[in-house]
mmCIF file of C-alpha atoms and ligand atoms in Angstrom:
data_model
loop_
_atom_site.group_PDB
_atom_site.id
_atom_site.type_symbol
_atom_site.label_atom_id
_atom_site.label_comp_id
_atom_site.label_asym_id
_atom_site.label_seq_id
_atom_site.Cartn_x
_atom_site.Cartn_y
_atom_site.Cartn_z
ATOM 1 C CA MET Z 1 113.075 111.078 108.937
ATOM 2 C CA PHE Z 2 114.184 107.269 108.666
ATOM 3 C CA ASP Z 3 117.832 107.256 107.995
ATOM 4 C CA VAL Z 4 118.752 103.916 106.561
ATOM 5 C CA GLN Z 5 122.619 104.373 106.976
ATOM 6 C CA LYS Z 6 122.004 104.791 110.641
ATOM 7 C CA VAL Z 7 119.976 101.524 110.855
ATOM 8 C CA ARG Z 8 122.582 99.743 108.693
ATOM 9 C CA ALA Z 9 125.122 100.840 111.055
ATOM 10 C CA GLN Z 10 123.449 99.078 113.789
ATOM 11 C CA PHE Z 11 123.828 95.764 112.112
ATOM 12 C CA PRO Z 12 127.411 94.566 111.827
ATOM 13 C CA ILE Z 13 126.719 91.615 109.705
ATOM 14 C CA LEU Z 14 125.777 94.040 106.907
ATOM 15 C CA SER Z 15 129.317 95.684 106.488
ATOM 16 C CA GLN Z 16 131.030 92.376 105.773
ATOM 17 C CA THR Z 17 132.060 91.121 102.390
ATOM 18 C CA VAL Z 18 130.779 87.500 101.172
ATOM 19 C CA ASN Z 19 132.764 85.964 98.259
ATOM 20 C CA GLY Z 20 134.876 89.342 97.916
ATOM 21 C CA LYS Z 21 131.981 91.456 97.327
ATOM 22 C CA PRO Z 22 129.827 93.539 99.804
ATOM 23 C CA LEU Z 23 127.013 91.511 101.143
ATOM 24 C CA VAL Z 24 123.472 92.136 99.804
ATOM 25 C CA TYR Z 25 121.233 90.336 102.027
ATOM 26 C CA PHE Z 26 117.759 89.929 100.282
ATOM 27 C CA ASP Z 27 116.823 86.720 102.271
ATOM 28 C CA ASN Z 28 114.972 88.398 105.051
ATOM 29 C CA GLY Z 29 112.112 86.400 104.489
ATOM 30 C CA ALA Z 30 114.087 82.899 105.759
ATOM 31 C CA THR Z 31 115.785 84.921 108.643
ATOM 32 C CA ALA Z 32 116.262 88.491 109.689
ATOM 33 C CA GLN Z 33 119.789 89.873 110.498
ATOM 34 C CA LYS Z 34 120.595 91.136 114.224
ATOM 35 C CA PRO Z 35 121.305 94.534 115.405
ATOM 36 C CA GLN Z 36 123.831 94.931 118.204
ATOM 37 C CA VAL Z 37 121.493 95.493 120.693
ATOM 38 C CA VAL Z 38 120.212 92.008 120.349
ATOM 39 C CA ILE Z 39 123.684 90.653 120.028
ATOM 40 C CA ASP Z 40 124.783 92.419 123.281
ATOM 41 C CA ALA Z 41 121.763 91.326 125.137
ATOM 42 C CA ILE Z 42 122.552 87.529 124.372
ATOM 43 C CA SER Z 43 126.106 88.129 125.694
ATOM 44 C CA GLN Z 44 124.774 90.021 128.642
ATOM 45 C CA TYR Z 45 122.466 87.188 129.616
ATOM 46 C CA TYR Z 46 125.003 84.697 129.580
ATOM 47 C CA SER Z 47 127.593 86.843 131.186
ATOM 48 C CA GLU Z 48 125.413 88.249 134.009
ATOM 49 C CA ILE Z 49 122.178 86.429 134.765
ATOM 50 C CA ASN Z 50 122.374 82.993 133.500
ATOM 51 C CA ALA Z 51 120.253 80.526 135.557
ATOM 52 C CA ASN Z 52 117.282 78.436 135.200
ATOM 53 C CA ILE Z 53 113.824 80.092 135.573
ATOM 54 C CA HIS Z 54 110.723 79.708 137.797
ATOM 55 C CA ARG Z 55 112.931 77.520 140.047
ATOM 56 C CA GLY Z 56 115.414 78.685 142.420
ATOM 57 C CA VAL Z 57 115.066 81.147 145.452
ATOM 58 C CA HIS Z 58 118.630 82.189 144.631
ATOM 59 C CA THR Z 59 119.365 85.788 143.132
ATOM 60 C CA LEU Z 60 120.411 84.933 139.692
ATOM 61 C CA SER Z 61 117.472 82.705 139.101
ATOM 62 C CA GLN Z 62 115.315 85.621 140.049
ATOM 63 C CA LEU Z 63 116.998 87.906 137.778
ATOM 64 C CA ALA Z 64 116.625 85.474 134.922
ATOM 65 C CA THR Z 65 112.919 84.859 135.721
ATOM 66 C CA ASP Z 66 112.092 88.395 136.074
ATOM 67 C CA ALA Z 67 113.917 89.219 132.445
ATOM 68 C CA TYR Z 68 111.916 86.288 131.165
ATOM 69 C CA GLU Z 69 108.632 87.799 132.410
ATOM 70 C CA VAL Z 70 109.565 91.366 131.405
ATOM 71 C CA SER Z 71 109.974 90.113 127.983
ATOM 72 C CA ARG Z 72 106.490 88.623 128.273
ATOM 73 C CA ASN Z 73 104.894 91.643 129.048
ATOM 74 C CA THR Z 74 106.909 93.395 126.219
ATOM 75 C CA ILE Z 75 105.162 91.017 123.919
ATOM 76 C CA GLN Z 76 101.922 91.366 125.510
ATOM 77 C CA LYS Z 77 101.807 95.065 125.033
ATOM 78 C CA HIS Z 78 103.574 94.746 121.321
ATOM 79 C CA LEU Z 79 100.449 92.542 120.366
ATOM 80 C CA ASN Z 80 97.775 94.295 122.625
ATOM 81 C CA ALA Z 81 96.951 91.200 124.178
ATOM 82 C CA LYS Z 82 94.294 91.474 126.991
ATOM 83 C CA HIS Z 83 96.405 89.389 129.518
ATOM 84 C CA ASN Z 84 100.074 88.054 129.939
ATOM 85 C CA HIS Z 85 99.059 84.785 130.397
ATOM 86 C CA GLU Z 86 97.802 84.686 126.869
ATOM 87 C CA ILE Z 87 101.488 84.755 125.595
ATOM 88 C CA ILE Z 88 103.047 81.288 125.496
ATOM 89 C CA PHE Z 89 106.961 80.917 124.731
ATOM 90 C CA THR Z 90 107.363 78.553 121.972
ATOM 91 C CA SER Z 91 110.167 77.308 119.755
ATOM 92 C CA GLY Z 92 108.907 79.240 116.748
ATOM 93 C CA THR Z 93 105.797 79.472 114.348
ATOM 94 C CA THR Z 94 106.075 75.883 113.570
ATOM 95 C CA GLN Z 95 105.909 74.726 117.358
ATOM 96 C CA GLY Z 96 102.811 77.471 118.076
ATOM 97 C CA ILE Z 97 100.847 75.899 115.104
ATOM 98 C CA ASN Z 98 101.651 71.990 115.901
ATOM 99 C CA LEU Z 99 100.626 73.043 119.880
ATOM 100 C CA VAL Z 100 97.254 74.227 118.564
ATOM 101 C CA ALA Z 101 96.458 71.827 116.059
ATOM 102 C CA ASN Z 102 97.340 68.768 118.495
ATOM 103 C CA GLY Z 103 94.911 70.499 121.091
ATOM 104 C CA PHE Z 104 92.173 70.707 118.278
ATOM 105 C CA ALA Z 105 92.486 66.976 117.960
ATOM 106 C CA SER Z 106 90.763 66.567 121.131
ATOM 107 C CA ILE Z 107 87.979 69.168 120.350
ATOM 108 C CA VAL Z 108 87.149 68.278 116.588
ATOM 109 C CA LYS Z 109 85.395 65.198 115.460
ATOM 110 C CA ALA Z 110 85.207 62.988 112.261
ATOM 111 C CA GLY Z 111 83.166 64.729 109.614
ATOM 112 C CA ASP Z 112 84.423 68.231 111.245
ATOM 113 C CA GLU Z 113 86.257 70.479 108.945
ATOM 114 C CA VAL Z 114 89.564 72.521 109.021
ATOM 115 C CA MET Z 115 90.307 75.182 106.540
ATOM 116 C CA VAL Z 116 93.783 76.371 105.398
ATOM 117 C CA SER Z 117 94.630 78.457 102.353
ATOM 118 C CA ALA Z 118 96.296 77.601 99.030
ATOM 119 C CA LEU Z 119 99.004 79.938 100.224
ATOM 120 C CA GLU Z 120 99.997 78.345 103.316
ATOM 121 C CA HIS Z 121 103.772 77.503 104.328
ATOM 122 C CA HIS Z 122 104.125 73.822 104.915
ATOM 123 C CA SER Z 123 104.200 74.187 108.503
ATOM 124 C CA ASN Z 124 100.527 75.626 108.255
ATOM 125 C CA ILE Z 125 99.422 72.628 106.623
ATOM 126 C CA VAL Z 126 101.000 69.539 107.980
ATOM 127 C CA PRO Z 127 100.123 69.731 111.536
ATOM 128 C CA TRP Z 128 96.529 70.061 110.671
ATOM 129 C CA GLN Z 129 96.873 66.920 108.156
ATOM 130 C CA PHE Z 130 98.263 64.986 111.176
ATOM 131 C CA MET Z 131 95.124 66.300 113.382
ATOM 132 C CA CYS Z 132 92.550 65.155 110.313
ATOM 133 C CA GLU Z 133 94.561 61.790 110.362
ATOM 134 C CA ARG Z 134 93.722 61.331 113.980
ATOM 135 C CA THR Z 135 90.113 62.430 114.042
ATOM 136 C CA GLY Z 136 88.512 61.832 110.616
ATOM 137 C CA ALA Z 137 88.095 65.630 110.268
ATOM 138 C CA LYS Z 138 88.300 67.163 106.559
ATOM 139 C CA LEU Z 139 91.160 69.596 105.421
ATOM 140 C CA VAL Z 140 89.503 72.147 103.155
ATOM 141 C CA VAL Z 141 91.659 74.558 101.212
ATOM 142 C CA ILE Z 142 90.735 78.140 100.039
ATOM 143 C CA PRO Z 143 91.893 78.384 96.687
ATOM 144 C CA MET Z 144 93.757 81.322 95.304
ATOM 145 C CA ASN Z 145 93.952 83.189 91.916
ATOM 146 C CA ASP Z 146 96.646 83.948 89.211
ATOM 147 C CA LYS Z 147 97.689 86.987 91.329
ATOM 148 C CA GLY Z 148 98.270 84.854 94.299
ATOM 149 C CA GLU Z 149 95.497 86.290 95.986
ATOM 150 C CA LEU Z 150 92.734 84.116 98.112
ATOM 151 C CA ILE Z 151 89.335 83.868 96.337
ATOM 152 C CA LEU Z 152 87.046 85.128 99.194
ATOM 153 C CA SER Z 153 83.946 84.104 97.437
ATOM 154 C CA GLU Z 154 85.170 80.466 97.577
ATOM 155 C CA PHE Z 155 86.095 80.964 101.268
ATOM 156 C CA ASP Z 156 82.485 82.270 101.892
ATOM 157 C CA ARG Z 157 81.215 79.328 99.754
ATOM 158 C CA LEU Z 158 83.292 76.494 101.715
ATOM 159 C CA LEU Z 159 82.752 77.854 105.277
ATOM 160 C CA SER Z 160 79.982 76.055 107.131
ATOM 161 C CA GLU Z 161 78.980 74.985 110.643
ATOM 162 C CA LYS Z 162 81.287 72.213 110.149
ATOM 163 C CA THR Z 163 84.135 74.666 109.972
ATOM 164 C CA LYS Z 164 85.601 74.160 113.372
ATOM 165 C CA ILE Z 165 89.187 76.150 113.064
ATOM 166 C CA VAL Z 166 90.558 78.285 110.079
ATOM 167 C CA ALA Z 167 94.174 78.562 109.991
ATOM 168 C CA VAL Z 168 95.765 80.992 107.405
ATOM 169 C CA ASN Z 169 98.789 83.272 107.175
ATOM 170 C CA HIS Z 170 98.710 87.104 107.303
ATOM 171 C CA ILE Z 171 101.478 87.474 104.773
ATOM 172 C CA SER Z 172 102.587 84.860 102.387
ATOM 173 C CA ASN Z 173 106.299 83.880 102.495
ATOM 174 C CA ALA Z 174 106.508 82.839 98.922
ATOM 175 C CA LEU Z 175 104.434 85.442 97.173
ATOM 176 C CA GLY Z 176 104.151 88.414 99.613
ATOM 177 C CA THR Z 177 100.364 88.663 99.585
ATOM 178 C CA VAL Z 178 98.994 90.329 102.604
ATOM 179 C CA ASN Z 179 95.803 88.454 103.186
ATOM 180 C CA PRO Z 180 92.279 89.945 104.252
ATOM 181 C CA ILE Z 181 92.565 88.400 107.630
ATOM 182 C CA LYS Z 182 90.093 90.508 109.272
ATOM 183 C CA TYR Z 183 87.409 89.572 106.862
ATOM 184 C CA ILE Z 184 88.264 85.700 107.378
ATOM 185 C CA ILE Z 185 88.084 86.113 111.001
ATOM 186 C CA ASP Z 186 84.989 87.769 111.200
ATOM 187 C CA LYS Z 187 83.318 85.435 108.552
ATOM 188 C CA ALA Z 188 84.849 82.334 110.504
ATOM 189 C CA HIS Z 189 83.547 83.657 113.939
ATOM 190 C CA SER Z 190 80.020 83.929 112.105
ATOM 191 C CA VAL Z 191 79.895 80.115 112.032
ATOM 192 C CA GLY Z 192 81.453 79.769 115.245
ATOM 193 C CA ALA Z 193 84.767 78.419 113.734
ATOM 194 C CA ALA Z 194 88.024 79.583 115.734
ATOM 195 C CA VAL Z 195 91.000 81.287 113.868
ATOM 196 C CA LEU Z 196 94.736 81.103 113.922
ATOM 197 C CA ILE Z 197 96.961 83.579 112.128
ATOM 198 C CA ASP Z 198 100.464 82.690 110.921
ATOM 199 C CA GLY Z 199 102.251 85.895 111.742
ATOM 200 C CA ALA Z 200 105.701 84.483 110.692
ATOM 201 C CA GLN Z 201 106.011 87.005 107.705
ATOM 202 C CA ALA Z 202 103.890 89.862 109.019
ATOM 203 C CA THR Z 203 105.371 90.533 112.402
ATOM 204 C CA PRO Z 204 108.527 91.669 110.905
ATOM 205 C CA HIS Z 205 106.579 94.351 108.821
ATOM 206 C CA LEU Z 206 103.663 95.492 110.952
ATOM 207 C CA ARG Z 207 102.454 95.328 114.675
ATOM 208 C CA PRO Z 208 99.246 93.324 114.773
ATOM 209 C CA ASP Z 209 96.614 94.186 117.252
ATOM 210 C CA VAL Z 210 95.185 90.930 118.415
ATOM 211 C CA GLN Z 211 92.345 92.388 120.154
ATOM 212 C CA GLU Z 212 91.348 94.459 117.221
ATOM 213 C CA LEU Z 213 91.814 91.625 114.599
ATOM 214 C CA ASP Z 214 89.923 89.513 117.326
ATOM 215 C CA CYS Z 215 91.889 86.386 116.033
ATOM 216 C CA ASP Z 216 91.682 83.377 118.642
ATOM 217 C CA PHE Z 217 95.508 82.345 117.836
ATOM 218 C CA TYR Z 218 98.360 84.357 116.519
ATOM 219 C CA VAL Z 219 101.659 82.657 115.979
ATOM 220 C CA PHE Z 220 105.309 84.128 115.197
ATOM 221 C CA SER Z 221 108.896 83.198 115.092
ATOM 222 C CA GLY Z 222 111.588 85.163 116.999
ATOM 223 C CA HIS Z 223 114.206 85.096 114.297
ATOM 224 C CA LYS Z 224 112.113 86.718 111.765
ATOM 225 C CA VAL Z 225 111.801 89.896 113.823
ATOM 226 C CA CYS Z 226 115.466 90.552 114.295
ATOM 227 C CA GLY Z 227 115.610 88.172 117.624
ATOM 228 C CA PRO Z 228 117.257 85.059 118.050
ATOM 229 C CA THR Z 229 116.409 81.486 116.711
ATOM 230 C CA GLY Z 230 115.005 78.760 118.831
ATOM 231 C CA VAL Z 231 112.006 80.824 120.320
ATOM 232 C CA GLY Z 232 108.578 82.198 119.095
ATOM 233 C CA ILE Z 233 105.230 83.180 120.589
ATOM 234 C CA LEU Z 234 101.830 81.728 120.873
ATOM 235 C CA TYR Z 235 99.043 84.301 121.312
ATOM 236 C CA GLY Z 236 95.980 82.370 122.491
ATOM 237 C CA LYS Z 237 92.649 83.989 123.941
ATOM 238 C CA GLU Z 238 92.547 82.769 127.446
ATOM 239 C CA SER Z 239 89.328 81.078 127.073
ATOM 240 C CA TRP Z 240 90.906 78.865 124.087
ATOM 241 C CA LEU Z 241 94.084 78.190 126.122
ATOM 242 C CA ASN Z 242 91.937 76.988 129.024
ATOM 243 C CA GLN Z 243 89.882 74.689 126.866
ATOM 244 C CA LEU Z 244 92.941 73.135 125.025
ATOM 245 C CA PRO Z 245 94.958 70.311 126.489
ATOM 246 C CA PRO Z 246 98.720 70.633 127.437
ATOM 247 C CA TYR Z 247 100.976 69.867 124.258
ATOM 248 C CA GLN Z 248 103.743 68.439 126.302
ATOM 249 C CA GLY Z 249 104.084 67.203 129.679
ATOM 250 C CA GLY Z 250 106.861 67.616 131.991
ATOM 251 C CA GLY Z 251 108.813 69.895 134.682
ATOM 252 C CA GLU Z 252 106.923 73.531 135.189
ATOM 253 C CA MET Z 253 103.473 72.662 133.638
ATOM 254 C CA ILE Z 254 102.183 70.978 136.589
ATOM 255 C CA LYS Z 255 100.326 71.689 139.627
ATOM 256 C CA GLU Z 256 100.432 68.373 141.396
ATOM 257 C CA VAL Z 257 101.980 65.137 140.267
ATOM 258 C CA THR Z 258 101.012 61.711 141.535
ATOM 259 C CA PHE Z 259 101.092 58.383 140.068
ATOM 260 C CA GLU Z 260 97.508 58.206 139.907
ATOM 261 C CA LYS Z 261 96.723 61.744 138.680
ATOM 262 C CA THR Z 262 98.325 64.871 137.376
ATOM 263 C CA THR Z 263 96.878 68.412 137.538
ATOM 264 C CA TYR Z 264 98.061 71.082 135.283
ATOM 265 C CA ALA Z 265 99.638 74.699 135.882
ATOM 266 C CA GLU Z 266 97.638 77.637 135.352
ATOM 267 C CA LEU Z 267 98.324 79.518 132.191
ATOM 268 C CA PRO Z 268 100.880 80.149 130.807
ATOM 269 C CA HIS Z 269 103.072 77.561 132.176
ATOM 270 C CA LYS Z 270 100.383 74.815 131.441
ATOM 271 C CA PHE Z 271 101.922 75.108 127.872
ATOM 272 C CA GLU Z 272 105.481 75.600 128.645
ATOM 273 C CA ALA Z 273 106.870 72.422 129.816
ATOM 274 C CA GLY Z 274 110.553 72.010 130.558
ATOM 275 C CA THR Z 275 113.633 74.373 130.643
ATOM 276 C CA PRO Z 276 112.825 77.146 127.728
ATOM 277 C CA ASN Z 277 115.242 78.996 125.589
ATOM 278 C CA ILE Z 278 115.476 81.126 128.495
ATOM 279 C CA GLU Z 279 118.282 83.677 126.696
ATOM 280 C CA ALA Z 280 116.132 83.625 123.591
ATOM 281 C CA GLY Z 281 113.100 84.440 125.352
ATOM 282 C CA ILE Z 282 114.723 87.199 126.999
ATOM 283 C CA VAL Z 283 115.982 88.633 123.896
ATOM 284 C CA LEU Z 284 113.065 88.531 121.944
ATOM 285 C CA GLY Z 285 111.832 91.303 124.315
ATOM 286 C CA THR Z 286 115.069 93.286 123.335
ATOM 287 C CA ALA Z 287 114.308 92.731 119.625
ATOM 288 C CA ILE Z 288 110.642 93.686 119.627
ATOM 289 C CA ASP Z 289 111.794 96.741 121.533
ATOM 290 C CA TYR Z 290 114.574 97.411 119.000
ATOM 291 C CA LEU Z 291 111.577 97.177 115.942
ATOM 292 C CA ASN Z 292 109.404 99.488 117.855
ATOM 293 C CA SER Z 293 112.051 101.991 118.384
ATOM 294 C CA VAL Z 294 112.669 102.043 114.554
ATOM 295 C CA GLY Z 295 108.933 102.399 114.065
ATOM 296 C CA PHE Z 296 106.448 100.285 112.139
ATOM 297 C CA ASP Z 297 105.020 103.118 110.210
ATOM 298 C CA ASN Z 298 108.758 103.989 109.401
ATOM 299 C CA ILE Z 299 109.282 100.341 108.269
ATOM 300 C CA ALA Z 300 106.181 100.053 106.317
ATOM 301 C CA LYS Z 301 106.671 103.217 104.440
ATOM 302 C CA TYR Z 302 110.420 102.468 103.507
ATOM 303 C CA GLU Z 303 109.560 98.935 102.638
ATOM 304 C CA LYS Z 304 106.864 100.030 100.281
ATOM 305 C CA GLU Z 305 109.377 101.963 98.327
ATOM 306 C CA LEU Z 306 111.765 99.252 98.314
ATOM 307 C CA LEU Z 307 109.055 97.030 96.701
ATOM 308 C CA GLU Z 308 107.859 99.366 94.223
ATOM 309 C CA TYR Z 309 111.404 100.337 93.103
ATOM 310 C CA GLY Z 310 112.591 96.494 93.003
ATOM 311 C CA THR Z 311 109.528 95.491 90.989
ATOM 312 C CA LYS Z 312 110.132 98.300 88.316
ATOM 313 C CA ARG Z 313 113.796 97.518 88.079
ATOM 314 C CA LEU Z 314 113.246 93.777 87.857
ATOM 315 C CA GLN Z 315 110.536 94.058 85.060
ATOM 316 C CA GLU Z 316 113.417 95.892 83.003
ATOM 317 C CA ILE Z 317 114.580 92.115 82.664
ATOM 318 C CA GLU Z 318 113.416 90.426 79.508
ATOM 319 C CA GLY Z 319 111.713 86.928 80.304
ATOM 320 C CA LEU Z 320 111.251 87.889 84.017
ATOM 321 C CA LYS Z 321 108.044 86.798 85.578
ATOM 322 C CA ILE Z 322 107.149 87.894 88.915
ATOM 323 C CA TYR Z 323 104.628 85.567 90.869
ATOM 324 C CA GLY Z 324 102.480 87.205 93.539
ATOM 325 C CA THR Z 325 101.002 90.396 91.824
ATOM 326 C CA GLY Z 326 98.154 91.184 94.230
ATOM 327 C CA GLU Z 327 97.101 94.568 95.265
ATOM 328 C CA ASN Z 328 98.133 94.305 98.862
ATOM 329 C CA LYS Z 329 101.838 93.117 99.154
ATOM 330 C CA ALA Z 330 104.767 92.865 101.609
ATOM 331 C CA SER Z 331 108.318 93.422 100.489
ATOM 332 C CA VAL Z 332 108.644 90.128 98.899
ATOM 333 C CA ILE Z 333 109.525 89.602 95.167
ATOM 334 C CA SER Z 334 109.366 86.243 93.804
ATOM 335 C CA PHE Z 335 110.542 85.418 90.326
ATOM 336 C CA ASN Z 336 111.627 83.507 87.480
ATOM 337 C CA ILE Z 337 113.672 84.118 84.256
ATOM 338 C CA GLU Z 338 112.151 82.148 81.190
ATOM 339 C CA GLY Z 339 114.503 78.823 80.436
ATOM 340 C CA ILE Z 340 116.775 79.131 83.288
ATOM 341 C CA HIS Z 341 116.504 77.337 86.587
ATOM 342 C CA PRO Z 342 115.987 79.499 89.766
ATOM 343 C CA TYR Z 343 118.827 77.519 91.414
ATOM 344 C CA ASP Z 344 121.370 78.714 88.754
ATOM 345 C CA ILE Z 345 120.619 82.346 89.206
ATOM 346 C CA GLY Z 346 120.795 81.782 92.891
ATOM 347 C CA THR Z 347 124.360 80.195 92.694
ATOM 348 C CA ILE Z 348 125.670 82.707 90.486
ATOM 349 C CA ILE Z 349 124.577 85.817 92.259
ATOM 350 C CA ASP Z 350 125.921 84.281 95.487
ATOM 351 C CA LYS Z 351 129.318 84.391 94.064
ATOM 352 C CA LEU Z 352 128.622 88.154 93.652
ATOM 353 C CA GLY Z 353 127.657 88.500 97.308
ATOM 354 C CA ILE Z 354 124.146 88.310 97.067
ATOM 355 C CA ALA Z 355 121.945 86.118 99.322
ATOM 356 C CA VAL Z 356 118.310 85.409 97.839
ATOM 357 C CA ARG Z 357 116.410 82.250 98.625
ATOM 358 C CA THR Z 358 115.686 79.991 95.510
ATOM 359 C CA GLY Z 359 113.420 77.080 95.529
ATOM 360 C CA HIS Z 360 109.762 76.164 96.648
ATOM 361 C CA HIS Z 361 110.139 78.157 99.930
ATOM 362 C CA CYS Z 362 108.204 75.542 101.744
ATOM 363 C CA THR Z 363 105.246 75.939 99.712
ATOM 364 C CA GLN Z 364 104.834 73.471 97.373
ATOM 365 C CA PRO Z 365 101.241 73.973 96.696
ATOM 366 C CA ILE Z 366 101.713 77.121 95.414
ATOM 367 C CA MET Z 367 104.542 76.021 92.961
ATOM 368 C CA ASN Z 368 102.373 73.159 92.019
ATOM 369 C CA TYR Z 369 99.797 76.079 91.143
ATOM 370 C CA PHE Z 370 101.969 77.925 88.900
ATOM 371 C CA ASN Z 371 103.414 74.532 87.495
ATOM 372 C CA ILE Z 372 107.163 75.393 88.535
ATOM 373 C CA PRO Z 373 109.770 73.809 90.280
ATOM 374 C CA GLY Z 374 110.685 77.183 92.505
ATOM 375 C CA THR Z 375 111.397 80.863 92.324
ATOM 376 C CA ILE Z 376 113.959 83.086 93.210
ATOM 377 C CA ARG Z 377 112.583 85.330 96.202
ATOM 378 C CA ALA Z 378 114.104 88.636 97.107
ATOM 379 C CA SER Z 379 112.689 89.606 100.335
ATOM 380 C CA PHE Z 380 113.620 92.963 101.624
ATOM 381 C CA ALA Z 381 114.008 94.400 105.021
ATOM 382 C CA PHE Z 382 114.205 98.150 106.572
ATOM 383 C CA TYR Z 383 117.769 98.003 106.478
ATOM 384 C CA ASN Z 384 117.991 97.201 102.684
ATOM 385 C CA THR Z 385 118.670 100.019 99.901
ATOM 386 C CA LYS Z 386 117.932 100.940 96.497
ATOM 387 C CA GLU Z 387 121.547 100.759 95.860
ATOM 388 C CA GLU Z 388 121.510 97.226 96.929
ATOM 389 C CA ILE Z 389 118.848 96.829 94.648
ATOM 390 C CA ASP Z 390 120.673 98.128 91.758
ATOM 391 C CA ILE Z 391 123.603 95.823 92.318
ATOM 392 C CA PHE Z 392 121.218 92.784 92.569
ATOM 393 C CA VAL Z 393 119.436 93.539 89.192
ATOM 394 C CA GLU Z 394 122.934 93.915 87.471
ATOM 395 C CA ALA Z 395 123.649 90.628 88.889
ATOM 396 C CA VAL Z 396 120.459 88.713 87.813
ATOM 397 C CA LYS Z 397 121.215 90.151 84.331
ATOM 398 C CA LYS Z 398 124.745 88.995 84.260
ATOM 399 C CA ALA Z 399 123.554 85.502 85.197
ATOM 400 C CA GLN Z 400 120.896 85.717 82.533
ATOM 401 C CA ARG Z 401 123.719 86.562 80.087
ATOM 402 C CA MET Z 402 125.938 83.491 81.535
ATOM 403 C CA LEU Z 403 122.980 80.974 81.318
ATOM 404 C CA SER Z 404 121.438 81.833 78.106
HETATM 405 C C1 PLP Q 1 104.378 81.822 106.526
HETATM 406 C C2 PLP Q 1 105.390 80.859 107.488
HETATM 407 N N1 PLP Q 1 104.665 80.198 108.331
HETATM 408 C C3 PLP Q 1 105.664 79.452 109.101
HETATM 409 C C4 PLP Q 1 106.928 79.391 108.884
HETATM 410 C C5 PLP Q 1 107.899 78.544 109.878
HETATM 411 O O1 PLP Q 1 108.776 79.351 110.728
HETATM 412 P P1 PLP Q 1 109.616 78.680 111.734
HETATM 413 O O2 PLP Q 1 110.562 77.613 110.812
HETATM 414 O O3 PLP Q 1 110.607 79.834 112.269
HETATM 415 O O4 PLP Q 1 108.987 77.808 112.592
HETATM 416 C C6 PLP Q 1 107.548 80.317 108.060
HETATM 417 C C7 PLP Q 1 109.311 80.171 107.822
HETATM 418 O O5 PLP Q 1 109.779 80.647 107.082
HETATM 419 C C8 PLP Q 1 106.827 80.933 107.244
HETATM 420 O O6 PLP Q 1 107.202 81.834 106.212
#
């Protein structure tokens, strides 16, 4: 049995008051809260084994290196990657996508195409625009419908031998849509295109199996999976990672350096130049272990209940419109209330202790599609409750009364 109160007790921040009210944290899409095991692991790293990794022969350096590599193995197992050198530590989803887009700039040519979707976060649009500017490749966009779902017949139509890479998110941060990525991956492969999946919003809710998906790249951020900020993961198939050039030059990514020529280290070090965020890399493994101990089946089942309950309760509010009404959705509800700016609602309910995101959520093309400046986004995690949803709905009603 999933016991939410037991889970909540593991997150110290959830028991505090904000603006004199118990905190209701519904901004999990932006970043997740941290359980005590994660907080303790950060402190333990600095109290006991802090040293630079992959360098020293001394004991602390060995301990830190071992812990870092144990974390890499944990993540390999979690994603079901074939090899641990297919797991590259990055600073987050954004850096993972930039690394791949930068690498593809040496592969694609003028006239080639790179495909993204209408549902992407800016960090899965702008790096590809950089790449297109450098190469003369063309950015092609899979459109969406009014429910916030990708139009697959258009994807099929747009896909061609010119398509070199398709980069789409697994779950939309702004609307919560779960995209049919297996279909997209298989179709893209049928024309020889590679596929990058932006898993920033999926990894807090489900456990991706990269071999079953057969994606070429899968990226996510540590801070959204109850881990620290400043760390993320790029999974890449060995063959692709060998083919792509290094992203940054520096210490640790080399085999031999002379002024005439430098050769690069083997995977994964070829992509890990410089001293990484060691503590965050180690603790990301702790966070993943923690989520697996809660269990992704439990998380999915419970969050579905929250989504259904939250949707039903919000629909009681007159003039409220939900954006993102697809069949397959994660626990994210984006909405507006007729005649009221989302920012004003967000500001009032903050005074009542409620944290939601307001604005364009780094997805301006989605906002342009709906012709709105932004939305109010409530994104639920497995440590939220129906009682919190009740508090939230009453607060939104109060804000509506004040602003009407
Ligand atoms: C779908 C999606 N992609 C990418 C990102 C960027 O993640 P980060 O800022 O952790 O690099 C986010 C962050 O909200 C996101 O939701």
